[in-house]
Short mmCIF file of C-alpha atoms in Angstrom, two decimals:
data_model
loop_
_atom_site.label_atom_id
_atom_site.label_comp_id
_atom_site.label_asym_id
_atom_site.label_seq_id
_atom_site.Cartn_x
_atom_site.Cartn_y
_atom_site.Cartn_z
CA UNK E 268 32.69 96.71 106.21
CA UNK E 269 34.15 94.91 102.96
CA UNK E 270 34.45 98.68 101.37
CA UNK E 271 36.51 99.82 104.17
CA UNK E 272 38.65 96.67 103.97
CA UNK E 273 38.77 97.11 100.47
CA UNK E 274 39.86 100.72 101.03
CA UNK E 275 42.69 100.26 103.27
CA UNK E 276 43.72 97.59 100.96
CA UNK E 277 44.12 99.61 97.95
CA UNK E 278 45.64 102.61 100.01
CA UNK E 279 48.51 99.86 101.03
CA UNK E 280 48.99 98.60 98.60
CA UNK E 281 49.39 102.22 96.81
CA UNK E 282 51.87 103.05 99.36
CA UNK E 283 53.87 100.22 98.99
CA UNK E 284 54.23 100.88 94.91
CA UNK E 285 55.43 104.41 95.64
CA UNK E 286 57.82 102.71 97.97
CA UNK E 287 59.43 100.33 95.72
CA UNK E 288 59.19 103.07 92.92
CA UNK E 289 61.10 105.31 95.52
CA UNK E 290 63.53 102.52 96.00
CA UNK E 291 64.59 101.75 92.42
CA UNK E 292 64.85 105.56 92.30
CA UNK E 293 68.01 105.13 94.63
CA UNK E 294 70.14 104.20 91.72
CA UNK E 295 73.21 106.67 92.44
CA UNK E 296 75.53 106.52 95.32
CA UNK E 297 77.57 109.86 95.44
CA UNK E 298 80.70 110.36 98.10
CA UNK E 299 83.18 112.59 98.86
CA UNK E 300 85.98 111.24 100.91
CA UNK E 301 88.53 113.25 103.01
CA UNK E 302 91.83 111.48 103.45
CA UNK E 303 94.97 111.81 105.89
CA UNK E 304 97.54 109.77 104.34
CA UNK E 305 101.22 108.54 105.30
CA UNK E 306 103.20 108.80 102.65
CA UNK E 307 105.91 106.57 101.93
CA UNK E 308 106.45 106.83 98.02
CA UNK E 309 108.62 105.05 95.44
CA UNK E 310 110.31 108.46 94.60
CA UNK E 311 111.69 109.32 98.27
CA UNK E 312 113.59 105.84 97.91
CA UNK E 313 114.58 106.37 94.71
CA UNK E 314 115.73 109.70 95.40
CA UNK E 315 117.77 108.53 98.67
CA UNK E 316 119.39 105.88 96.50
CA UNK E 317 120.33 108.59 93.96
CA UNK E 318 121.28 111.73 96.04
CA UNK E 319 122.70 109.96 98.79
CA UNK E 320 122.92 111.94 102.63
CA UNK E 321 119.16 111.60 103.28
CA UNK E 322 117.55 108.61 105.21
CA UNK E 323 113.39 108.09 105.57
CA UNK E 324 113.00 108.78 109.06
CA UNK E 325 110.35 111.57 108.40
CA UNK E 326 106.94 110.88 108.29
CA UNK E 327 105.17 112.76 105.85
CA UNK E 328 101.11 113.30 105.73
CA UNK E 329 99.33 115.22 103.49
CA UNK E 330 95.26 116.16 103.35
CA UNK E 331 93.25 115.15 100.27
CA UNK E 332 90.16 114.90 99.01
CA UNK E 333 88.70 112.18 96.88
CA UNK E 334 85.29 111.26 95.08
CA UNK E 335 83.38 108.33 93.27
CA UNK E 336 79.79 107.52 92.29
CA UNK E 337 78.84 103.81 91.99
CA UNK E 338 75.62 103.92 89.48
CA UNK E 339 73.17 100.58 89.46
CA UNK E 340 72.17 99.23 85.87
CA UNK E 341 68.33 98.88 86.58
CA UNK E 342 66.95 95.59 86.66
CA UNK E 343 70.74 94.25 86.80
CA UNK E 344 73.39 92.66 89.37
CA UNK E 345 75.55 95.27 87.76
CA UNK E 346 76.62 98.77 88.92
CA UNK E 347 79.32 100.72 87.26
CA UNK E 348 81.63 102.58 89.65
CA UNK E 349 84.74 105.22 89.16
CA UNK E 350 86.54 107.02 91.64
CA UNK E 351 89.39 109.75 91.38
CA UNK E 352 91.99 112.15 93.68
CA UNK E 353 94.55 113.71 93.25
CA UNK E 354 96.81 115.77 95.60
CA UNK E 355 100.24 117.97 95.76
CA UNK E 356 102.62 117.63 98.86
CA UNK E 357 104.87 120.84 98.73
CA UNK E 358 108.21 120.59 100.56
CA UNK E 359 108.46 117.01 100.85
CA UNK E 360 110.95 116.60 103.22
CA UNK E 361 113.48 113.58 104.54
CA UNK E 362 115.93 113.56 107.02
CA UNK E 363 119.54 114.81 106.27
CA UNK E 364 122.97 114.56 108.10
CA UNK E 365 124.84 117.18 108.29
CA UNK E 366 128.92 115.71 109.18
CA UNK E 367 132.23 117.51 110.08
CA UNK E 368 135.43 116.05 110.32
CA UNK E 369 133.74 112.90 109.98
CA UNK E 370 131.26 113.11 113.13
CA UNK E 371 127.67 113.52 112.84
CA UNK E 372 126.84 116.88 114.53
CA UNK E 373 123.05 117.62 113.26
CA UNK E 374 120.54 116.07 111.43
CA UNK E 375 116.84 117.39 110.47
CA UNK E 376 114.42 117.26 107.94
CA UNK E 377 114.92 119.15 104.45
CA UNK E 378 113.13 119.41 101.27
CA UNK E 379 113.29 117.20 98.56
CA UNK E 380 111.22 118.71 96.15
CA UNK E 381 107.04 118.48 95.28
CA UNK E 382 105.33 115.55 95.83
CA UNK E 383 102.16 115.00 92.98
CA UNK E 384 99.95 112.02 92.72
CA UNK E 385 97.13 110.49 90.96
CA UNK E 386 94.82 107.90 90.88
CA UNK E 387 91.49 107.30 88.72
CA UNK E 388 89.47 103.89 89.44
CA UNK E 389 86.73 102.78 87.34
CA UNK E 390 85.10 99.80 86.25
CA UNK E 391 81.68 97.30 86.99
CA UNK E 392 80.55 95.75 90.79
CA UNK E 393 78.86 92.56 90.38
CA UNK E 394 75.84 91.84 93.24
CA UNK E 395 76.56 87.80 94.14
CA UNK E 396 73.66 88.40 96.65
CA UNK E 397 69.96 89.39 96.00
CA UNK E 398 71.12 93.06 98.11
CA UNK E 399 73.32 94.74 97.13
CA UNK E 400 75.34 94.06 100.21
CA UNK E 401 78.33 91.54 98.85
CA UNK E 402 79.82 92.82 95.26
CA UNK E 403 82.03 91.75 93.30
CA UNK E 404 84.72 94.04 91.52
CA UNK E 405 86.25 93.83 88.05
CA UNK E 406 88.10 97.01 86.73
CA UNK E 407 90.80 99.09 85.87
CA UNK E 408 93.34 101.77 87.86
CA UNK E 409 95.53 104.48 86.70
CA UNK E 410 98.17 105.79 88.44
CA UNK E 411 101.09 108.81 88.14
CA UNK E 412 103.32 110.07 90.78
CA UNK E 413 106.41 112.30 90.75
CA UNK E 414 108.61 114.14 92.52
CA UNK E 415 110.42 117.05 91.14
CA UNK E 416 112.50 119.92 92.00
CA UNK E 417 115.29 122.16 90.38
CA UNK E 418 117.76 124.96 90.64
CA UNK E 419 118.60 126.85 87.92
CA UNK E 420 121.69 126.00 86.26
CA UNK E 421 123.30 123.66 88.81
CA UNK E 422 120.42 121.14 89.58
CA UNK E 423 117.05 119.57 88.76
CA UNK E 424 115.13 115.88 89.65
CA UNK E 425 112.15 114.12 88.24
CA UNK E 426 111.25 111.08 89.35
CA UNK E 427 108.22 109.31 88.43
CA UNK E 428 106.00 106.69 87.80
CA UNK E 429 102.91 106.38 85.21
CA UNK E 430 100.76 102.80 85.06
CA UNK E 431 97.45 101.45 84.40
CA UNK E 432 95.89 97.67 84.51
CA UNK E 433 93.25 95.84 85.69
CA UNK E 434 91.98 95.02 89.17
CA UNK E 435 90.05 92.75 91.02
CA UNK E 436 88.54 92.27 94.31
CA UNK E 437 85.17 92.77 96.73
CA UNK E 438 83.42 94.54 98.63
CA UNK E 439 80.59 94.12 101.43
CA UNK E 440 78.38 96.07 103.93
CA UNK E 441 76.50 94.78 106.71
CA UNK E 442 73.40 95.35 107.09
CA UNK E 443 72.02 98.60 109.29
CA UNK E 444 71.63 97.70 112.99
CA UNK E 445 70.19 100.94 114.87
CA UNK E 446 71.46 103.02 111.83
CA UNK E 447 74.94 101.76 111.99
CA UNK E 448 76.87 99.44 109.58
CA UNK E 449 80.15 98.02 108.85
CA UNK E 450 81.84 97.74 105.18
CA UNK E 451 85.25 96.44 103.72
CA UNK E 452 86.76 96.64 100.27
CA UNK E 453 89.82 94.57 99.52
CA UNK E 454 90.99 94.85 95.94
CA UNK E 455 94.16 93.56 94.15
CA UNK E 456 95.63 95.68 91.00
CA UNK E 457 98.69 94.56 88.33
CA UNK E 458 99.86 97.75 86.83
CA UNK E 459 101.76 98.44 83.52
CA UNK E 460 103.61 101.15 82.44
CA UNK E 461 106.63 103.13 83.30
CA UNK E 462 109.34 104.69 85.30
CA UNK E 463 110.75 107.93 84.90
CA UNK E 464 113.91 108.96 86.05
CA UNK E 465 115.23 112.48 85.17
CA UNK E 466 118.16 114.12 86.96
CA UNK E 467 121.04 116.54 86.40
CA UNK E 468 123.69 117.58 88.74
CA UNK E 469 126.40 119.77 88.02
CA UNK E 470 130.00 117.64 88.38
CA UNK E 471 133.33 119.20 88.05
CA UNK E 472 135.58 115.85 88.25
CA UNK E 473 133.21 114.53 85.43
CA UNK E 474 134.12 114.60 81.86
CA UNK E 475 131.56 116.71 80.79
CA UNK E 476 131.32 118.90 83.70
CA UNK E 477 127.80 117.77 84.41
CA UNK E 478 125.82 114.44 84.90
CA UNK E 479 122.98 114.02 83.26
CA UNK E 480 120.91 111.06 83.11
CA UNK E 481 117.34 110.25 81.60
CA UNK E 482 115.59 106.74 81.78
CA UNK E 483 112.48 105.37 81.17
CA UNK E 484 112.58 101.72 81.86
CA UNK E 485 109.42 99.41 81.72
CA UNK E 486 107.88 97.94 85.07
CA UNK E 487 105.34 96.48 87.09
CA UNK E 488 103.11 97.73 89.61
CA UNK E 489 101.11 94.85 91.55
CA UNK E 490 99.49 95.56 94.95
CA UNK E 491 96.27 95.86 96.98
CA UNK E 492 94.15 98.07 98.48
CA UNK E 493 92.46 97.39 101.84
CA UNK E 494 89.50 99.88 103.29
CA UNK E 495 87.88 98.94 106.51
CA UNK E 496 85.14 101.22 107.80
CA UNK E 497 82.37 101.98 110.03
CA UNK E 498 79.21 104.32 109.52
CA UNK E 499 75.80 105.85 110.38
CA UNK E 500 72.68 106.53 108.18
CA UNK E 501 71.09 109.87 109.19
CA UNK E 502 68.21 109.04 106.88
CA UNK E 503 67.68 106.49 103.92
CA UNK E 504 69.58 108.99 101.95
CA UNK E 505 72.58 110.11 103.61
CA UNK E 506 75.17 108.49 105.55
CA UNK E 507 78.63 109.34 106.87
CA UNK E 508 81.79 106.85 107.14
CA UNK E 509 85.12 106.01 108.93
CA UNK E 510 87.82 104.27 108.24
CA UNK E 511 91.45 103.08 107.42
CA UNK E 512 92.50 102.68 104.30
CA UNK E 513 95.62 101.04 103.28
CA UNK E 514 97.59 100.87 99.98
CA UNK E 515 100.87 98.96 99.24
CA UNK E 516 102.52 98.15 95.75
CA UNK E 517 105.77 96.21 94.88
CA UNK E 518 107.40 98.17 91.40
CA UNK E 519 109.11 95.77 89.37
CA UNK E 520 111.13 97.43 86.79
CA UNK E 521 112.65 95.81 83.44
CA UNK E 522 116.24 97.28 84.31
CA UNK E 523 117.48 100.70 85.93
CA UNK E 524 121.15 100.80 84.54
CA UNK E 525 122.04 104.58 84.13
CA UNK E 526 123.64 106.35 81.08
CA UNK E 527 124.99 109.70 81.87
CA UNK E 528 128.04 109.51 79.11
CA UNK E 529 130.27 109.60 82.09
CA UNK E 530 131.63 106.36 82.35
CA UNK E 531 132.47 106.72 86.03
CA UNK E 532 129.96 107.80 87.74
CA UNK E 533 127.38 105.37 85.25
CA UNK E 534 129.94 102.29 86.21
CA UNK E 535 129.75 103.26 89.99
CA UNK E 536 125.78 103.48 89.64
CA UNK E 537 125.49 100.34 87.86
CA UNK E 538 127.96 98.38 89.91
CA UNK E 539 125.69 99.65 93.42
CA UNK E 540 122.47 98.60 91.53
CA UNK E 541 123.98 95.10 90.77
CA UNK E 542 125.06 94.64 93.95
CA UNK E 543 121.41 94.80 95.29
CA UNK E 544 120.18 91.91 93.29
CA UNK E 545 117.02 93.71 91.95
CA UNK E 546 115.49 96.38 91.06
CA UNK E 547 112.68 96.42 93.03
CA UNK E 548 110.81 98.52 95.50
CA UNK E 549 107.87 98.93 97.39
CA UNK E 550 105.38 101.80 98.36
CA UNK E 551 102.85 102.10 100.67
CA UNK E 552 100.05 105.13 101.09
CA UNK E 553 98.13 104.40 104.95
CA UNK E 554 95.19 106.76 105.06
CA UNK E 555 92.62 107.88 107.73
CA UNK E 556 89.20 108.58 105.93
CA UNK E 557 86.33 110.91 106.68
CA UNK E 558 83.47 109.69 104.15
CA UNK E 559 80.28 111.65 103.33
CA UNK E 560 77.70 109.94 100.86
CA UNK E 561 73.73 110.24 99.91
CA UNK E 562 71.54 107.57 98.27
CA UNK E 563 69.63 109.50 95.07
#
């Protein structure tokens, strides 16, 4: 009888190593995320302030696709994560009016020009737990967006935006109840870098026949990032996510006054930017997210 108990003992307790060998195994979470996203950019305002005739009552979405891998330091509180997407909205369109005689007779959407944006997260989660259920995170973003379009001879934009910084924030997940958990992230990011602004118009009242005017001032980029979500483990390994995710950002230039070496138009610009009392605007992304992820 005391050699069977012994047996089962030692089988159990053989199990139970593989387990917990299995376990530290799982080291590497890999997703790929689908997102829906509202866009409502920093270059569709700047462009509307610029151009003039369009307002932002279209609501453009574009389809992208994301991915990250969060890796645990073994035998450490520490994981190191890093994220990236990118995407290209073709046409991006606003709405335009179209007058006569001074009366609005149509309006309807028309294309601004190509929409491109990226962003590349990386950086370390912290465990303030014993799980690995409440994290801590302390990293870095990048970011670039522009919007450009042109017509030979008589017309080109480029408006843009290139930052990086650090961030900061959290992130938890509940624990599984019948397979199914809950998880937030809520980060907060203070961007450095620049703004681009690049257009030329063809002008025959201007003194050179043309404006053309090329910026780059310094700015800010602070903002957060909130992703609520909700999910299902098919197995210990793989697991499927959704959520809303939300991005807004305030951009803080140094100064926007325009030199086009026509004094006019430049002292109409400047005067309309003064008159505003800063610089600044604000963009927001709101995305609907699809997540697929395994354990290894």
């Amino acid at each position: 009888m005391k050699r069977i108990i012994l047996i089962i003992l030692l089988t159990n307790s053989a199990v139970f190593s593989e387990t917990v060998s299995d376990q530290k195994l799982k080291l590497w979470t890999l997703t790929f995320i689908r997102n829906s996203t509202y866009l409502y950019p920093y270059e569709k305002y700047e462009f509307r302030d610029t151009i003039g005739g369009y307002r932002n009552k279209t609501n453009e979405t574009v389809n992208n696709f994301e991915f990250s891998f969060k890796k645990r330091l073994e035998n450490s509180n520490f994981s190191i994560y890093t994220d990236f997407f990118e995407f290209n909205k073709r046409a991006f369109s606003q709405q335009f009016d179209y007058y006569q005689n001074n009366q609005l007779v149509a309006t309807s959407p028309v294309s601004i020009g190509d929409y491109f944006r990226s962003q590349i997260r990386t950086g370390f989660l912290y465990s303030l737990t014993s799980t690995i259920n409440f994290n801590l995170i302390i990293g870095a973003r990048y970011v670039k967006s522009e919007l450009t379009d042109q017509y030979p001879f008589s017309y080109s934009i480029r408006f843009g935006q290139k930052y990086i910084g650090p961030e900061i924030g959290f992130e938890y997940q509940t624990d599984k109840f019948a397979n199914f958990f809950l998880a937030t992230k809520i980060s907060f990011f203070q961007l450095y870098g620049r703004i681009y602004n690049n257009y030329y118009f063809t002008a025959l009242n201007s003194d050179q026949g043309y404006i053309n005017v090329n910026i780059k001032p310094y700015a800010k980029y602070i903002g957060n990032e909130i992703y609520v979500k909700a999910g299902y483990y098919f197995s210990d390994n793989i697991f499927m996510t959704i959520g809303l995710k939300s991005i807004v950002a305030r951009i803080l230039p140094d100064d926007m006054r325009v030199y086009s070496g026509d004094s006019r138009y430049d002292t109409l610009q400047n005067i309309e930017y003064g008159s505003r009392g800063s610089y600044a605007k604000t963009e927001s992304f709101k995305s609907v997210v699809i997540e697929f992820g395994v354990n290894i």
